[in-house]
Tab-separated table of C-alpha atoms and ligand atoms in Angstrom:
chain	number	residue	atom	x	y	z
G	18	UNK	CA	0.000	0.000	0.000
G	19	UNK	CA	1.172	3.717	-0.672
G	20	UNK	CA	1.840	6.285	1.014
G	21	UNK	CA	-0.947	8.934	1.768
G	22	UNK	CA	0.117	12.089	2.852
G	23	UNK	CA	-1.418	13.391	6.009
G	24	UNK	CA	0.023	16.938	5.595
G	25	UNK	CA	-1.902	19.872	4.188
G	26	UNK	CA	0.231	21.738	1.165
G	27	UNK	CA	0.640	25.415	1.687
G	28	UNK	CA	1.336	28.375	-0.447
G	29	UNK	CA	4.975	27.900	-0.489
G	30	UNK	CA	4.493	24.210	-2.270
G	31	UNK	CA	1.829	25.340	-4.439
G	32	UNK	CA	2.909	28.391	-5.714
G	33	UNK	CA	5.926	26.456	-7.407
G	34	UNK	CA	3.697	23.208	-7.971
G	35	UNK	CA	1.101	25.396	-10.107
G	36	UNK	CA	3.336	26.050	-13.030
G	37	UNK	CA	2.782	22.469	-14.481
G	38	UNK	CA	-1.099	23.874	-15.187
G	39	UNK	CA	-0.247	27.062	-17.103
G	40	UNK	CA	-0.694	24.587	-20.493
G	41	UNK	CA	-3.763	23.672	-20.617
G	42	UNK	CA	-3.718	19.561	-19.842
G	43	UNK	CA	-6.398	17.031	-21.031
G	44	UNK	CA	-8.678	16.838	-18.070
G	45	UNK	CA	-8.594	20.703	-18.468
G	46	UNK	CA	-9.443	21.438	-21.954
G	47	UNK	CA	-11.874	18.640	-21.445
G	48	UNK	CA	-13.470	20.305	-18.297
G	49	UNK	CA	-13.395	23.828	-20.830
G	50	UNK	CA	-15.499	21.930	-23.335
G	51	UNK	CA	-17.933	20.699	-20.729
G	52	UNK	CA	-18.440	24.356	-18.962
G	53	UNK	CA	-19.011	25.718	-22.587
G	54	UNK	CA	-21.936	23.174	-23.354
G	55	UNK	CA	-23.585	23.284	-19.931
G	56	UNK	CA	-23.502	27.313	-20.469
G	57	UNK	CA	-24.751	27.018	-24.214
G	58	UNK	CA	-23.428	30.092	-24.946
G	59	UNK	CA	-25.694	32.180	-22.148
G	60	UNK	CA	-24.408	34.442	-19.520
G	61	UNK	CA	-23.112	32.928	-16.312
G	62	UNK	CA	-20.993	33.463	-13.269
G	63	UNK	CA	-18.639	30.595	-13.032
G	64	UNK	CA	-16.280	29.800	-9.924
G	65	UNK	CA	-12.916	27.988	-10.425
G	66	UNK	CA	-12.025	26.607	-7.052
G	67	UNK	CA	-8.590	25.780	-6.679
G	68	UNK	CA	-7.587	27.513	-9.949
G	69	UNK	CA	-4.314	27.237	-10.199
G	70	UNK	CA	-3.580	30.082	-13.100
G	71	UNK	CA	-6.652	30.445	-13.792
G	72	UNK	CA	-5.650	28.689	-17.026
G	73	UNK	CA	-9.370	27.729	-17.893
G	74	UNK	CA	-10.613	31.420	-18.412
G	75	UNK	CA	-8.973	31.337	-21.796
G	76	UNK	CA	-10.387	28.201	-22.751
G	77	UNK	CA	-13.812	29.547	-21.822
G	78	UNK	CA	-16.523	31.513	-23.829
G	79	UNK	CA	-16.893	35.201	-23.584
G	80	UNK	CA	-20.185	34.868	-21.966
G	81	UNK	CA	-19.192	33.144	-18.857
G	82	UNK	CA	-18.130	35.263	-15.997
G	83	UNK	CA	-14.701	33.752	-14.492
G	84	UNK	CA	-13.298	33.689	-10.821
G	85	UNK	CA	-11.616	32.090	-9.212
G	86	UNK	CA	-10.205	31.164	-5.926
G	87	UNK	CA	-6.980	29.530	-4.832
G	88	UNK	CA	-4.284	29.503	-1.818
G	89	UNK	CA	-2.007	30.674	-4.278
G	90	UNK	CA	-2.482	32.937	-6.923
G	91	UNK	CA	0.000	34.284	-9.316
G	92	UNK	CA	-1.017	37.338	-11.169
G	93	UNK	CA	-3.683	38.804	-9.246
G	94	UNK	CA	-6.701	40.581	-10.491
G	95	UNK	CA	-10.273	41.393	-9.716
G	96	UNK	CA	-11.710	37.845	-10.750
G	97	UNK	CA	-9.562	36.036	-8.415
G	98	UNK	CA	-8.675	35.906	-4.513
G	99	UNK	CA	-6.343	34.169	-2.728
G	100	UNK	CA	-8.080	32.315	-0.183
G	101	UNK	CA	-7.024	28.863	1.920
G	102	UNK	CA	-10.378	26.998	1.507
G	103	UNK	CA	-8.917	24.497	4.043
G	104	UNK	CA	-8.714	27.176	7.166
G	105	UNK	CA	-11.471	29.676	5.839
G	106	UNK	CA	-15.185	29.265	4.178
G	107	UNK	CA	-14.851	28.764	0.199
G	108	UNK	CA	-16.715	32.307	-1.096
G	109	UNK	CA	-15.779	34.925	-3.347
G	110	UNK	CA	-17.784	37.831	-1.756
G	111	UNK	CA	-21.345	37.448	-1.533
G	112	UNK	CA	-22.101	36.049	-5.044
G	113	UNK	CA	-23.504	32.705	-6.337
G	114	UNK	CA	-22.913	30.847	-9.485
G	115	UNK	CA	-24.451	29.264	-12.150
G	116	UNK	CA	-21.488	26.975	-12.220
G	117	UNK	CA	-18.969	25.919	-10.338
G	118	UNK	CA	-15.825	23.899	-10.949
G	119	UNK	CA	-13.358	22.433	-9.057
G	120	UNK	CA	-11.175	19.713	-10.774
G	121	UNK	CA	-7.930	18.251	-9.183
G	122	UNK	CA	-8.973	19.763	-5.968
G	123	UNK	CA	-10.921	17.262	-4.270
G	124	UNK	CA	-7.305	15.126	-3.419
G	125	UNK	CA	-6.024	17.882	-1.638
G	126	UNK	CA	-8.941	18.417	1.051
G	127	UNK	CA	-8.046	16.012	3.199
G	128	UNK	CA	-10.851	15.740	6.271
G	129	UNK	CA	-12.549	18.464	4.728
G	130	UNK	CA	-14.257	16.896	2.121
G	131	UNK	CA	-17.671	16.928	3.301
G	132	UNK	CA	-18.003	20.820	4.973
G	133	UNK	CA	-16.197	22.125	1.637
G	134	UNK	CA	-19.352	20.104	-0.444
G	135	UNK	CA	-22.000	21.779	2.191
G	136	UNK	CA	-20.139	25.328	1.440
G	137	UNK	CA	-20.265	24.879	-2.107
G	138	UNK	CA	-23.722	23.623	-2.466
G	139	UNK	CA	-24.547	27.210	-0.168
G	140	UNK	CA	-22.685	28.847	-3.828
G	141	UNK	CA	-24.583	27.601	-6.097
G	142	UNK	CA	-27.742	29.638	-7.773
G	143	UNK	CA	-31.123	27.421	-7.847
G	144	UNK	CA	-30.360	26.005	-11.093
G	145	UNK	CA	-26.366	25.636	-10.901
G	146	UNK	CA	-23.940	23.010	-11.777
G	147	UNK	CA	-21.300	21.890	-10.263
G	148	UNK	CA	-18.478	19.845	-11.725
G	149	UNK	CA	-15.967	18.090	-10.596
G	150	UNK	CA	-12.934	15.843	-10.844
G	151	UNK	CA	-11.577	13.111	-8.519
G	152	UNK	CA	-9.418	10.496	-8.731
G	153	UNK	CA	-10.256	7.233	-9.767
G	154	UNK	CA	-8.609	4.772	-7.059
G	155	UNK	CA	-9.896	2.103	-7.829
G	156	UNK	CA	-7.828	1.850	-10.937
G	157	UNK	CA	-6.296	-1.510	-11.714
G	158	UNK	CA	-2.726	0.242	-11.947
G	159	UNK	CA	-3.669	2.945	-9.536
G	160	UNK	CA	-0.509	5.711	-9.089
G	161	UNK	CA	-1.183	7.701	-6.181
G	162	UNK	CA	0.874	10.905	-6.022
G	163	UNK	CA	2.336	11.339	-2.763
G	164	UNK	CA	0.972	15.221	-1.730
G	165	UNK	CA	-2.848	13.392	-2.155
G	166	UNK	CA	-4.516	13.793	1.914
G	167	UNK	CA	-7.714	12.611	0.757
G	168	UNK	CA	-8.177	8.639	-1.066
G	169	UNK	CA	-11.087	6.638	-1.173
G	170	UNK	CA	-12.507	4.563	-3.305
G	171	UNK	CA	-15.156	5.421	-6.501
G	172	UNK	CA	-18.317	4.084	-4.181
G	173	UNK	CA	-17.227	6.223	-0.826
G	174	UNK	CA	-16.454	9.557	-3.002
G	175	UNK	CA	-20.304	8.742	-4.921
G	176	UNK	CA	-21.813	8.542	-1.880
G	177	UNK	CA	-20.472	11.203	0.027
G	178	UNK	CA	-21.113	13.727	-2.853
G	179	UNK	CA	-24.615	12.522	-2.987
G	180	UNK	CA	-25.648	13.889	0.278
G	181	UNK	CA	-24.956	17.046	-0.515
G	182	UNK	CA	-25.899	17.100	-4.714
G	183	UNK	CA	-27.971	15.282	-7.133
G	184	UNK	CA	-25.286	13.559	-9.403
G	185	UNK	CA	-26.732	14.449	-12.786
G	186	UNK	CA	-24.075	12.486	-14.731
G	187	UNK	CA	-20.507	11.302	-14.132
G	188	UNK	CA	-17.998	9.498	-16.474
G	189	UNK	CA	-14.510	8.821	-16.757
G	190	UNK	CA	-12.238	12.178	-17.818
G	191	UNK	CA	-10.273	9.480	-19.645
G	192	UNK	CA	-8.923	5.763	-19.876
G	193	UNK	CA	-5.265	4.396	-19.751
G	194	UNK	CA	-3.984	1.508	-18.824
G	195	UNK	CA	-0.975	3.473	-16.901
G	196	UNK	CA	-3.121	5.592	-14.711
G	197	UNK	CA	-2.355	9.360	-16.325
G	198	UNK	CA	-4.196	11.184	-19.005
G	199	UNK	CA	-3.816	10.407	-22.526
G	200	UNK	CA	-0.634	11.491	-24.060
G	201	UNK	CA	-0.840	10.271	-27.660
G	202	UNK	CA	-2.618	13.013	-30.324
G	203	UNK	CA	-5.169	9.992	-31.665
G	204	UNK	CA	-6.305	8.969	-28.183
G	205	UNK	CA	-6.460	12.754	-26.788
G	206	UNK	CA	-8.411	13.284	-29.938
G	207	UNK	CA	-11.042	10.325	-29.588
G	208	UNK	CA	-11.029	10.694	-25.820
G	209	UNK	CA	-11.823	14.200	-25.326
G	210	UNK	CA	-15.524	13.122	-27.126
G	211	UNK	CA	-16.069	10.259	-25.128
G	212	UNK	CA	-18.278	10.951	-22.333
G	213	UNK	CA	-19.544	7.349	-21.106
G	214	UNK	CA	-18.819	4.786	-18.995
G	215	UNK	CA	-17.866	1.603	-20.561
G	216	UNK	CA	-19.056	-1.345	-18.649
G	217	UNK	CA	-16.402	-3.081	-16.950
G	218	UNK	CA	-13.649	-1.170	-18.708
G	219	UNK	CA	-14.526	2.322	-16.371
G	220	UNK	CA	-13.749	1.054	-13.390
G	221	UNK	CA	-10.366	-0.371	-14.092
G	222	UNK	CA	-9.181	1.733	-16.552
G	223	UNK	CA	-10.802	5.329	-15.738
G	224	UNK	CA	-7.920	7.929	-14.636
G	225	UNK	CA	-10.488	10.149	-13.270
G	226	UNK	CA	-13.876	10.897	-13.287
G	227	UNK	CA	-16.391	14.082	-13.713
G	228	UNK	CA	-19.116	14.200	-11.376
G	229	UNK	CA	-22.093	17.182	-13.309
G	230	UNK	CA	-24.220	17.952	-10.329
G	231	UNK	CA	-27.464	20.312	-9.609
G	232	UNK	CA	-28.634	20.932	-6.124
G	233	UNK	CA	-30.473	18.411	-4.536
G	234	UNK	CA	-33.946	17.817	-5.770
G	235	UNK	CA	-36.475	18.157	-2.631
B	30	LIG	C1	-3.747	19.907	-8.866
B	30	LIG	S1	-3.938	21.641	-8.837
B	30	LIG	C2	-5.314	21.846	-9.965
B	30	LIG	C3	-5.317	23.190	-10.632
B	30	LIG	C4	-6.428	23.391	-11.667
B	30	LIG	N1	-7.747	23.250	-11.055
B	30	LIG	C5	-6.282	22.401	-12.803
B	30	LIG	O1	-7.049	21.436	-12.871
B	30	LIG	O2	-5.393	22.592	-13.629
B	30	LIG	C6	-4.702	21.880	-7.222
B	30	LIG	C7	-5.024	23.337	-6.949
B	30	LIG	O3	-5.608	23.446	-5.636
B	30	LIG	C8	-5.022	24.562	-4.987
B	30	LIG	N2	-5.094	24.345	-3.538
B	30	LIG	C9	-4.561	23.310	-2.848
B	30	LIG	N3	-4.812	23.445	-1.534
B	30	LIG	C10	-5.520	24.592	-1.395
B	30	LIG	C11	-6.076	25.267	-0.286
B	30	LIG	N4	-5.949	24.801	0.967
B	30	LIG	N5	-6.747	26.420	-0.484
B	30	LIG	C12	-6.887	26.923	-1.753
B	30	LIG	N6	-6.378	26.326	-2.864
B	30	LIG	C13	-5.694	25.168	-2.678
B	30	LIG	C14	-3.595	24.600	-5.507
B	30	LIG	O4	-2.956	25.856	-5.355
B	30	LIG	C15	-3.803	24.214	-6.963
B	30	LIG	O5	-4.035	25.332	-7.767
C-alpha cells in the first residue's frame, strides 16, 4: 500500500507546484469543453475553485463570468482571490454561481471533504452546476501521487457527494492503462468526445472521473 500524505500543502508548495497547469492539460481542456456546453453560450458566473492560473478562463466563452479562488495565486486581479479553503469558508464575496468547478482539488482536502461540499452547495444559484474531478482509485494500476490527503474509493467519493448534490451524470475524464491522461494526439483526440462509462472497462481503466451535479432535488 502507498503512502498517503497526512500533511496539508501550503502556499509555499503550491505556488511552485502550479506552473505544471499554465498549459492547458487534457482533463482541463476537457473540463473547458464541458463548462461551454452546460452554459450554451448564455451568460453565467462561473467559480474555479482551486484555480491554479486560472488557465481555464482562456479556454472559456466570452459569456461566462470567471473567478476564481486559490491559496495561491499568481497574477492577481479582480476575478480572483487568494483564499485557503482548508482554514477559511470557500466564497468569493457574496455572489452565487451558475457553475462551479473544481477539478484536481478534491485530493487535496483532506478531512474536509464533506463541509467544503456543504459550502459549495450554499454557492450555487437554484439552477447551478457543479463539476468536478476526482481520482479514480480504484484503478487496476492505480498511481497515487504522494501530496494526495484525501483517497477513497469510486463508491465512498459517490456517496459522500450525494448527500450534498444530485449527481446528474458522471464518467470517466479518460482511460489508460498506466493511470495518467492520454498522451498520444489519436487517443487525446477520440477521448476528449467520449463521455460514457464503458461497462467493466470504467472502473479499471478510468484515470479520473467528472461528477455534473445540480442541487439536490427536494
Ligand atoms: C492539482 S492543482 C489543480 C489546478 C487546476 N484546477 C487544474 O485542474 O489545472 C490543485 C489546486 O488546488 C489549490 N489548492 C490546494 N490546496 C488549497 C487550499 N488549501 N486552499 C486553496 N487552494 C488550494 C492549488 O494551489 C492548486 O491550484
Amino acid at each position: 500500500m502507498e503512502q498517503v500524505s497526512e500533511q496539508y500543502y501550503k502556499r509555499d508548495f503550491w505556488i511552485q507546484e502550479n506552473l505544471n497547469y499554465v498549459k492547458p492539460h487534457f482533463r482541463l481542456q476537457k473540463a473547458a469543453r464541458i463548462v461551454n456546453a452546460i452554459a450554451q453560450g448564455r451568460q453565467a458566473d462561473l467559480l474555479d475553485v482551486g484555480c491554479g492560473p486560472a488557465t481555464l478562463k482562456h479556454l472559456i466563452g466570452e459569456n461566462i463570468n470567471y473567478h476564481g479562488v486559490d491559496i495561491a495565486i499568481h497574477n492577481p486581479a479582480p476575478y480572483l482571490l487568494q483564499t485557503d479553503f482548508v482554514e477559511t469558508t470557500i466564497r468569493f464575496g457574496d455572489k452565487q454561481f451558475d457553475i462551479i468547478i473544481a477539478q484536481g482539488v478534491f485530493e487535496y482536502i483532506g478531512e474536509h471533504q464533506s463541509d467544503k461540499f456543504s459550502e459549495i452547495q450554499q454557492l450555487l444559484k437554484k439552477n447551478g452546476i457543479f463539476i468536478l474531478s476526482y481520482v479514480n482509485f480504484n484503478h487496476l494500476h492505480r498511481d497515487v501521487y504522494r501530496i494526495y490527503n484525501n483517497v477513497q474509493s469510486f463508491d465512498n467519493f459517490r456517496r459522500s457527494l450525494e448527500r450534498f448534490f444530485h449527481i446528474d451524470r458522471f464518467f470517466p475524464t479518460s482511460h489508460h492503462w498506466h493511470h495518467h491522461e492520454p498522451n498520444r494526439k489519436f487517443m487525446k483526440h477520440i477521448q476528449m468526445h467520449i463521455n460514457m462509462n464503458i461497462p467493466i472497462l470504467s472502473p479499471l481503466l478510468a484515470v479520473e472521473y467528472f461528477f455534473i451535479c445540480s442541487r439536490p432535488r427536494t
